PDB file of C-alpha atoms in Angstrom:
ATOM      1  CA  MET H 201     -11.130  31.540  21.911  1.00 35.00           C
ATOM      2  CA  VAL H 202      -7.686  30.126  22.263  1.00 39.00           C
ATOM      3  CA  TYR H 203      -5.300  30.815  19.368  1.00 37.00           C
ATOM      4  CA  ARG H 204      -2.005  28.194  18.707  1.00 42.00           C
ATOM      5  CA  ILE H 205       0.463  29.992  17.510  1.00 39.00           C
ATOM      6  CA  PRO H 206       2.474  28.017  15.159  1.00 44.00           C
ATOM      7  CA  SER H 207       6.448  27.677  16.052  1.00 42.00           C
ATOM      8  CA  PRO H 208       8.820  28.875  13.206  1.00 41.00           C
ATOM      9  CA  THR H 209       9.788  26.135  11.146  1.00 46.00           C
ATOM     10  CA  GLN H 210      13.506  25.064  11.471  1.00 46.00           C
ATOM     11  CA  SER H 211      15.559  25.874   8.401  1.00 64.00           C
ATOM     12  CA  GLU H 212      16.987  22.756   6.795  1.00 84.00           C
ATOM     13  CA  VAL H 213      20.290  21.428   7.914  1.00 90.00           C
ATOM     14  CA  ILE H 214      22.923  21.224   5.107  1.00 92.00           C
ATOM     15  CA  TYR H 215      25.124  18.414   5.532  1.00 92.00           C
ATOM     16  CA  PRO H 216      28.330  19.383   3.404  1.00 87.00           C
ATOM     17  CA  ASP H 217      29.730  16.627   1.166  1.00 85.00           C
ATOM     18  CA  ASN H 218      33.309  18.432   0.595  1.00 80.00           C
ATOM     19  CA  ASP H 219      35.387  20.100   2.844  1.00 73.00           C
ATOM     20  CA  GLY H 220      37.961  21.475  -0.126  1.00 69.00           C
ATOM     21  CA  GLN H 221      40.696  19.115   0.970  1.00 73.00           C
ATOM     22  CA  PRO H 222      42.159  16.697  -1.181  1.00 67.00           C
ATOM     23  CA  VAL H 223      41.550  12.943  -1.032  1.00 69.00           C
ATOM     24  CA  ALA H 224      45.092  12.255  -0.130  1.00 72.00           C
ATOM     25  CA  ASN H 225      48.130  14.472   0.613  1.00 76.00           C
ATOM     26  CA  ASN H 226      50.795  12.312  -1.413  1.00 85.00           C
ATOM     27  CA  THR H 227      50.666   9.473  -4.092  1.00 88.00           C
ATOM     28  CA  ILE H 228      51.620   7.006  -1.485  1.00 89.00           C
ATOM     29  CA  GLN H 229      48.752   7.489   0.785  1.00 91.00           C
ATOM     30  CA  PHE H 230      46.417   7.752  -2.367  1.00 92.00           C
ATOM     31  CA  ARG H 231      47.650   4.458  -3.849  1.00 92.00           C
ATOM     32  CA  TRP H 232      46.898   2.405  -0.280  1.00 94.00           C
ATOM     33  CA  ILE H 233      43.584   4.271   0.048  1.00 95.00           C
ATOM     34  CA  VAL H 234      42.286   2.964  -3.694  1.00 93.00           C
ATOM     35  CA  GLU H 235      44.269  -0.659  -3.042  1.00 94.00           C
ATOM     36  CA  ILE H 236      42.135  -1.238  -0.057  1.00 96.00           C
ATOM     37  CA  GLN H 237      38.766   0.615  -1.224  1.00 96.00           C
ATOM     38  CA  GLN H 238      38.750  -1.359  -4.394  1.00 93.00           C
ATOM     39  CA  ASN H 239      40.006  -4.806  -2.953  1.00 95.00           C
ATOM     40  CA  LEU H 240      37.405  -4.634  -0.438  1.00 96.00           C
ATOM     41  CA  ASP H 241      34.654  -3.585  -3.268  1.00 95.00           C
ATOM     42  CA  TRP H 242      35.631  -6.504  -5.301  1.00 93.00           C
ATOM     43  CA  LEU H 243      35.849  -9.039  -2.086  1.00 96.00           C
ATOM     44  CA  PHE H 244      32.218  -8.178  -1.431  1.00 96.00           C
ATOM     45  CA  ALA H 245      31.117  -7.797  -5.104  1.00 95.00           C
ATOM     46  CA  ASP H 246      28.492 -10.427  -4.845  1.00 95.00           C
ATOM     47  CA  ASP H 247      26.894  -8.993  -1.635  1.00 97.00           C
ATOM     48  CA  PRO H 248      24.300  -6.275  -2.448  1.00 97.00           C
ATOM     49  CA  ASN H 249      24.325  -5.202   1.123  1.00 97.00           C
ATOM     50  CA  VAL H 250      27.797  -4.507   1.715  1.00 98.00           C
ATOM     51  CA  PHE H 251      28.636  -0.785   1.494  1.00 98.00           C
ATOM     52  CA  VAL H 252      32.187   0.072   0.761  1.00 98.00           C
ATOM     53  CA  ALA H 253      33.739   4.021   0.491  1.00 97.00           C
ATOM     54  CA  GLY H 254      36.537   5.874   0.200  1.00 95.00           C
ATOM     55  CA  ASP H 255      36.880   9.760   1.491  1.00 94.00           C
ATOM     56  CA  LEU H 256      33.143   9.795   2.246  1.00 96.00           C
ATOM     57  CA  PHE H 257      31.594  12.044   4.909  1.00 96.00           C
ATOM     58  CA  TRP H 258      29.914  10.217   7.545  1.00 97.00           C
ATOM     59  CA  TYR H 259      27.282  12.143   9.925  1.00 97.00           C
ATOM     60  CA  PRO H 260      26.352   9.929  12.739  1.00 97.00           C
ATOM     61  CA  VAL H 261      23.384  12.438  14.342  1.00 96.00           C
ATOM     62  CA  GLU H 262      20.632  13.880  12.505  1.00 96.00           C
ATOM     63  CA  GLY H 263      20.769  17.845  12.646  1.00 94.00           C
ATOM     64  CA  ARG H 264      24.435  18.012  13.621  1.00 94.00           C
ATOM     65  CA  ASN H 265      26.417  18.987  10.527  1.00 93.00           C
ATOM     66  CA  THR H 266      29.405  19.691  12.643  1.00 94.00           C
ATOM     67  CA  ILE H 267      29.702  16.228  14.167  1.00 96.00           C
ATOM     68  CA  ALA H 268      31.303  14.411  10.880  1.00 96.00           C
ATOM     69  CA  VAL H 269      34.428  12.685   9.986  1.00 96.00           C
ATOM     70  CA  THR H 270      35.999  11.241   6.538  1.00 95.00           C
ATOM     71  CA  PRO H 271      37.501   8.229   7.075  1.00 96.00           C
ATOM     72  CA  ASP H 272      39.897   6.877   4.197  1.00 96.00           C
ATOM     73  CA  VAL H 273      38.366   3.674   3.740  1.00 97.00           C
ATOM     74  CA  MET H 274      34.931   2.342   5.665  1.00 98.00           C
ATOM     75  CA  VAL H 275      32.862  -0.831   5.192  1.00 98.00           C
ATOM     76  CA  VAL H 276      29.227  -0.921   6.161  1.00 98.00           C
ATOM     77  CA  LEU H 277      27.760  -4.464   6.531  1.00 98.00           C
ATOM     78  CA  GLY H 278      23.909  -4.274   6.270  1.00 97.00           C
ATOM     79  CA  ARG H 279      23.594  -1.355   3.808  1.00 97.00           C
ATOM     80  CA  PRO H 280      23.006  -1.530   0.116  1.00 97.00           C
ATOM     81  CA  LYS H 281      25.838  -0.696  -2.359  1.00 96.00           C
ATOM     82  CA  GLY H 282      25.081   2.550  -4.642  1.00 95.00           C
ATOM     83  CA  ASP H 283      26.373   6.017  -4.838  1.00 95.00           C
ATOM     84  CA  ARG H 284      26.003   8.461  -2.048  1.00 95.00           C
ATOM     85  CA  LEU H 285      26.812  12.199  -1.491  1.00 95.00           C
ATOM     86  CA  SER H 286      27.842  11.514   2.072  1.00 96.00           C
ATOM     87  CA  TYR H 287      26.872   8.823   4.924  1.00 97.00           C
ATOM     88  CA  LEU H 288      24.012  10.274   6.988  1.00 97.00           C
ATOM     89  CA  GLN H 289      23.439   7.511   9.568  1.00 98.00           C
ATOM     90  CA  TRP H 290      19.953   8.083  10.215  1.00 97.00           C
ATOM     91  CA  LYS H 291      18.846   7.300   6.481  1.00 97.00           C
ATOM     92  CA  GLU H 292      20.803   4.175   6.681  1.00 97.00           C
ATOM     93  CA  GLU H 293      18.748   2.402   9.402  1.00 97.00           C
ATOM     94  CA  GLY H 294      21.161   3.782  11.937  1.00 97.00           C
ATOM     95  CA  ILE H 295      23.913   1.489  10.898  1.00 98.00           C
ATOM     96  CA  ALA H 296      27.311   2.780  11.625  1.00 98.00           C
ATOM     97  CA  PRO H 297      30.307   1.849   9.642  1.00 98.00           C
ATOM     98  CA  GLN H 298      31.438  -1.405  11.482  1.00 98.00           C
ATOM     99  CA  VAL H 299      35.070  -1.133  10.035  1.00 98.00           C
ATOM    100  CA  VAL H 300      37.374   1.684   9.347  1.00 98.00           C
ATOM    101  CA  PHE H 301      40.769   2.169   7.687  1.00 98.00           C
ATOM    102  CA  GLU H 302      43.001   5.031   7.914  1.00 97.00           C
ATOM    103  CA  ILE H 303      46.165   5.681   6.113  1.00 96.00           C
ATOM    104  CA  LEU H 304      48.698   8.305   7.645  1.00 94.00           C
ATOM    105  CA  SER H 305      50.364  10.778   5.741  1.00 90.00           C
ATOM    106  CA  PRO H 306      53.091  13.244   7.268  1.00 88.00           C
ATOM    107  CA  SER H 307      50.672  15.892   7.715  1.00 86.00           C
ATOM    108  CA  ASN H 308      48.389  13.980  10.367  1.00 89.00           C
ATOM    109  CA  THR H 309      49.168  14.999  13.993  1.00 91.00           C
ATOM    110  CA  ALA H 310      48.502  12.796  16.905  1.00 92.00           C
ATOM    111  CA  VAL H 311      46.136  15.199  18.295  1.00 95.00           C
ATOM    112  CA  GLU H 312      43.891  14.787  14.967  1.00 94.00           C
ATOM    113  CA  MET H 313      44.542  10.906  15.040  1.00 95.00           C
ATOM    114  CA  ASP H 314      43.255  10.898  18.793  1.00 95.00           C
ATOM    115  CA  LYS H 315      40.018  12.837  17.985  1.00 96.00           C
ATOM    116  CA  LYS H 316      39.402  10.206  15.331  1.00 96.00           C
ATOM    117  CA  LEU H 317      39.921   7.241  17.761  1.00 97.00           C
ATOM    118  CA  LEU H 318      37.552   8.888  19.998  1.00 97.00           C
ATOM    119  CA  PHE H 319      34.847   9.790  17.327  1.00 97.00           C
ATOM    120  CA  PHE H 320      35.255   6.330  16.064  1.00 98.00           C
ATOM    121  CA  ASP H 321      34.844   5.001  19.684  1.00 98.00           C
ATOM    122  CA  ARG H 322      32.003   7.075  20.467  1.00 97.00           C
ATOM    123  CA  TYR H 323      29.697   6.408  17.343  1.00 97.00           C
ATOM    124  CA  GLY H 324      29.996   2.737  17.102  1.00 97.00           C
ATOM    125  CA  VAL H 325      32.875   1.397  15.123  1.00 98.00           C
ATOM    126  CA  GLU H 326      33.622  -2.152  15.824  1.00 98.00           C
ATOM    127  CA  GLU H 327      36.872  -2.345  14.187  1.00 98.00           C
ATOM    128  CA  TYR H 328      39.594   0.582  13.275  1.00 98.00           C
ATOM    129  CA  TYR H 329      42.817   0.269  11.689  1.00 98.00           C
ATOM    130  CA  ILE H 330      45.814   2.773  11.245  1.00 97.00           C
ATOM    131  CA  TYR H 331      48.665   2.396   8.529  1.00 97.00           C
ATOM    132  CA  ASP H 332      51.672   4.142   8.285  1.00 95.00           C
ATOM    133  CA  PRO H 333      53.226   3.346   5.000  1.00 93.00           C
ATOM    134  CA  ASP H 334      56.682   5.369   6.044  1.00 92.00           C
ATOM    135  CA  SER H 335      57.141   3.794   9.122  1.00 91.00           C
ATOM    136  CA  HIS H 336      55.272   0.501   8.247  1.00 92.00           C
ATOM    137  CA  ASN H 337      53.493   0.644  11.435  1.00 93.00           C
ATOM    138  CA  LEU H 338      50.286  -1.129  12.001  1.00 96.00           C
ATOM    139  CA  GLN H 339      47.820  -0.281  14.689  1.00 96.00           C
ATOM    140  CA  GLY H 340      44.074  -1.736  15.262  1.00 97.00           C
ATOM    141  CA  TRP H 341      41.337  -1.255  17.770  1.00 98.00           C
ATOM    142  CA  LEU H 342      38.650  -4.057  18.201  1.00 98.00           C
ATOM    143  CA  ARG H 343      35.320  -2.888  20.163  1.00 98.00           C
ATOM    144  CA  GLY H 344      34.903  -4.806  23.482  1.00 96.00           C
ATOM    145  CA  GLU H 345      32.599  -4.079  26.235  1.00 93.00           C
ATOM    146  CA  ASP H 346      33.735  -0.802  27.329  1.00 93.00           C
ATOM    147  CA  GLY H 347      34.548   0.479  23.707  1.00 96.00           C
ATOM    148  CA  LEU H 348      37.314   0.182  21.239  1.00 97.00           C
ATOM    149  CA  ASP H 349      40.205  -1.787  22.711  1.00 97.00           C
ATOM    150  CA  VAL H 350      44.007  -1.950  21.455  1.00 97.00           C
ATOM    151  CA  ILE H 351      44.729  -5.264  19.408  1.00 97.00           C
ATOM    152  CA  PRO H 352      47.818  -6.146  21.022  1.00 95.00           C
ATOM    153  CA  GLN H 353      49.144  -8.213  18.000  1.00 94.00           C
ATOM    154  CA  MET H 354      48.680  -6.966  14.442  1.00 95.00           C
ATOM    155  CA  ALA H 355      50.928  -9.362  12.937  1.00 92.00           C
ATOM    156  CA  ASP H 356      48.882 -12.218  11.344  1.00 95.00           C
ATOM    157  CA  TRP H 357      45.458 -10.741  12.628  1.00 97.00           C
ATOM    158  CA  VAL H 358      42.371 -11.876  10.789  1.00 97.00           C
ATOM    159  CA  SER H 359      39.492  -8.994  10.836  1.00 98.00           C
ATOM    160  CA  PRO H 360      36.508 -10.595  12.741  1.00 97.00           C
ATOM    161  CA  ARG H 361      33.966  -8.605  10.047  1.00 97.00           C
ATOM    162  CA  LEU H 362      35.649  -8.884   6.931  1.00 98.00           C
ATOM    163  CA  LYS H 363      37.846 -12.122   7.297  1.00 97.00           C
ATOM    164  CA  ILE H 364      40.607 -10.618   5.524  1.00 97.00           C
ATOM    165  CA  LYS H 365      44.576 -11.248   7.199  1.00 97.00           C
ATOM    166  CA  PHE H 366      46.884  -8.518   7.896  1.00 97.00           C
ATOM    167  CA  THR H 367      50.687  -9.801   7.257  1.00 95.00           C
ATOM    168  CA  LEU H 368      53.597  -7.649   8.328  1.00 92.00           C
ATOM    169  CA  SER H 369      57.214  -8.045   6.410  1.00 86.00           C
ATOM    170  CA  PRO H 370      59.901  -5.521   6.276  1.00 85.00           C
ATOM    171  CA  GLU H 371      58.585  -4.337   2.792  1.00 84.00           C
ATOM    172  CA  GLY H 372      55.183  -3.273   4.578  1.00 90.00           C
ATOM    173  CA  LEU H 373      51.656  -4.258   4.817  1.00 94.00           C
ATOM    174  CA  GLN H 374      50.038  -7.074   2.830  1.00 94.00           C
ATOM    175  CA  LEU H 375      46.432  -8.035   3.170  1.00 96.00           C
ATOM    176  CA  TYR H 376      45.047 -11.459   2.190  1.00 96.00           C
ATOM    177  CA  ARG H 377      41.412 -12.100   0.875  1.00 96.00           C
ATOM    178  CA  PRO H 378      39.657 -15.200   3.257  1.00 96.00           C
ATOM    179  CA  ASP H 379      40.430 -17.407   0.142  1.00 95.00           C
ATOM    180  CA  GLY H 380      44.294 -16.698   0.624  1.00 94.00           C
ATOM    181  CA  GLU H 381      44.463 -14.418  -2.393  1.00 93.00           C
ATOM    182  CA  ARG H 382      46.625 -11.353  -1.904  1.00 92.00           C
ATOM    183  CA  PHE H 383      44.916  -7.801  -2.322  1.00 93.00           C
ATOM    184  CA  LEU H 384      46.154  -6.580  -5.426  1.00 90.00           C
ATOM    185  CA  THR H 385      47.191  -3.461  -7.007  1.00 81.00           C
ATOM    186  CA  TYR H 386      45.148  -1.907  -9.992  1.00 73.00           C
ATOM    187  CA  GLN H 387      48.048  -2.427 -12.109  1.00 75.00           C
ATOM    188  CA  GLU H 388      48.228  -6.018 -11.255  1.00 78.00           C
ATOM    189  CA  ILE H 389      44.261  -6.596 -11.608  1.00 70.00           C
ATOM    190  CA  SER H 390      44.646  -5.004 -15.310  1.00 67.00           C
ATOM    191  CA  GLN H 391      47.761  -7.356 -15.964  1.00 72.00           C
ATOM    192  CA  ARG H 392      45.606 -10.467 -14.831  1.00 68.00           C
ATOM    193  CA  PHE H 393      42.736  -9.403 -17.020  1.00 65.00           C
ATOM    194  CA  GLU H 394      44.946  -8.890 -19.928  1.00 71.00           C
ATOM    195  CA  GLN H 395      46.440 -12.184 -19.330  1.00 67.00           C
ATOM    196  CA  GLU H 396      43.106 -13.707 -19.053  1.00 74.00           C
ATOM    197  CA  ARG H 397      41.731 -12.060 -22.295  1.00 75.00           C
ATOM    198  CA  GLN H 398      44.924 -13.494 -24.125  1.00 72.00           C
ATOM    199  CA  ARG H 399      44.340 -17.213 -22.583  1.00 77.00           C
ATOM    200  CA  ALA H 400      40.464 -17.000 -23.980  1.00 76.00           C
ATOM    201  CA  GLU H 401      41.488 -15.487 -27.281  1.00 75.00           C
ATOM    202  CA  LEU H 402      44.277 -18.502 -27.619  1.00 75.00           C
ATOM    203  CA  GLU H 403      41.244 -20.900 -26.540  1.00 80.00           C
ATOM    204  CA  HIS H 404      39.071 -19.664 -29.187  1.00 74.00           C
ATOM    205  CA  GLU H 405      41.713 -19.757 -31.823  1.00 76.00           C
ATOM    206  CA  ARG H 406      42.492 -23.308 -30.892  1.00 80.00           C
ATOM    207  CA  ALA H 407      38.830 -24.049 -30.953  1.00 77.00           C
ATOM    208  CA  GLU H 408      38.492 -22.263 -34.004  1.00 80.00           C
ATOM    209  CA  GLN H 409      41.393 -24.539 -35.794  1.00 81.00           C
ATOM    210  CA  GLU H 410      39.724 -27.586 -34.187  1.00 83.00           C
ATOM    211  CA  HIS H 411      36.577 -26.825 -35.937  1.00 80.00           C
ATOM    212  CA  GLU H 412      38.651 -26.218 -39.174  1.00 82.00           C
ATOM    213  CA  ARG H 413      40.442 -29.375 -39.107  1.00 85.00           C
ATOM    214  CA  ALA H 414      37.077 -31.518 -38.428  1.00 84.00           C
ATOM    215  CA  GLU H 415      35.630 -29.684 -41.461  1.00 85.00           C
ATOM    216  CA  GLN H 416      38.379 -30.357 -43.497  1.00 85.00           C
ATOM    217  CA  GLU H 417      38.278 -33.826 -42.346  1.00 85.00           C
ATOM    218  CA  ARG H 418      34.320 -34.030 -43.440  1.00 83.00           C
ATOM    219  CA  GLN H 419      35.408 -32.835 -46.668  1.00 85.00           C
ATOM    220  CA  ARG H 420      37.985 -35.443 -47.375  1.00 85.00           C
ATOM    221  CA  ALA H 421      35.690 -38.137 -46.292  1.00 81.00           C
ATOM    222  CA  ASP H 422      32.706 -36.937 -48.492  1.00 81.00           C
ATOM    223  CA  ARG H 423      35.384 -36.716 -51.364  1.00 84.00           C
ATOM    224  CA  LEU H 424      36.651 -40.246 -50.716  1.00 80.00           C
ATOM    225  CA  ALA H 425      32.914 -41.566 -50.348  1.00 80.00           C
ATOM    226  CA  GLU H 426      32.168 -39.959 -53.909  1.00 82.00           C
ATOM    227  CA  GLN H 427      35.229 -41.791 -55.492  1.00 82.00           C
ATOM    228  CA  LEU H 428      34.110 -44.902 -53.909  1.00 76.00           C
ATOM    229  CA  ARG H 429      30.539 -44.550 -55.496  1.00 81.00           C
ATOM    230  CA  ALA H 430      31.840 -43.665 -58.764  1.00 81.00           C
ATOM    231  CA  LEU H 431      33.797 -47.162 -58.872  1.00 76.00           C
ATOM    232  CA  GLY H 432      30.512 -48.642 -57.771  1.00 74.00           C
ATOM    233  CA  ILE H 433      31.472 -49.452 -54.234  1.00 80.00           C
ATOM    234  CA  GLU H 434      29.274 -48.161 -51.514  1.00 79.00           C
ATOM    235  CA  PRO H 435      31.038 -46.583 -48.498  1.00 74.00           C
ATOM    236  CA  GLU H 436      29.214 -48.262 -45.871  1.00 74.00           C
ATOM    237  CA  ALA H 437      30.280 -51.472 -47.175  1.00 60.00           C
TER     238      ALA H 437
END
C-alpha cells in the first residue's frame, strides 16, 4: 500500500497596507496629490469601471509581498470603483494601473525614483508622470514596444489614456480636463458649489416672488369680478 504524505500547508501571505510613512512629506506635495486624485475621480465619476486611488499599496505578483509600490496617484481603467486596503492585481483580473503620477518632495532621491521607474516599466504601467512642484519640472514616460519611453516634450502634452492636457507656465503645472475645464483645488470646488447654491436659492426666491405676484393678480381679478357681478355685470361680457 502506498501512502501519499500531504505537503505542509503554506501559511497565508500577508500584504501590508501601511508602511508607517506619511502620505506626503509637506503640505505642497499633499495638496498636489489630493488635487490630482480628486479631479481624476471627478472626471470619471460617471464611469463605474475606472478606479482612482492615492497612496495605495500595489502588489502585482501573488505570493510576493516584498514586490510592492505605493504610487502617489494611480488610475486603473477597467476596474470598478470601491474601497480597497491595497491593490492586489491578481484579484483585479490581472489589470495593472495604466497611469501613475508621482509628486516629488525634497526627501525623494534619484535612486528611489529610478527604482520606481523600473518597477512601473516592469509591471505594465502605460503612462508615468513625475512633477516637482519646487522646480516646476515635469517628466513623462509612455509605453512603447520596448517598455516605457521618455516623452520628449511635455508642454501641452495630452494623455492618451486620460485625455487630460498638461500645460506648463512660470507659475507651474496646470492640468485640463478633456472639455477644457481646468483642474480645480478643493477650495475652488467649494467656492463654485457655494456660488451654485446661492444662485439656486436666488432662482427659488424669484420663482416664489413670481408665484406670489400671480396669486395677487388672481385675487385682484376675483375681487373685480365680484364687484362687477354686484353691479349686475357679468365679467365675461
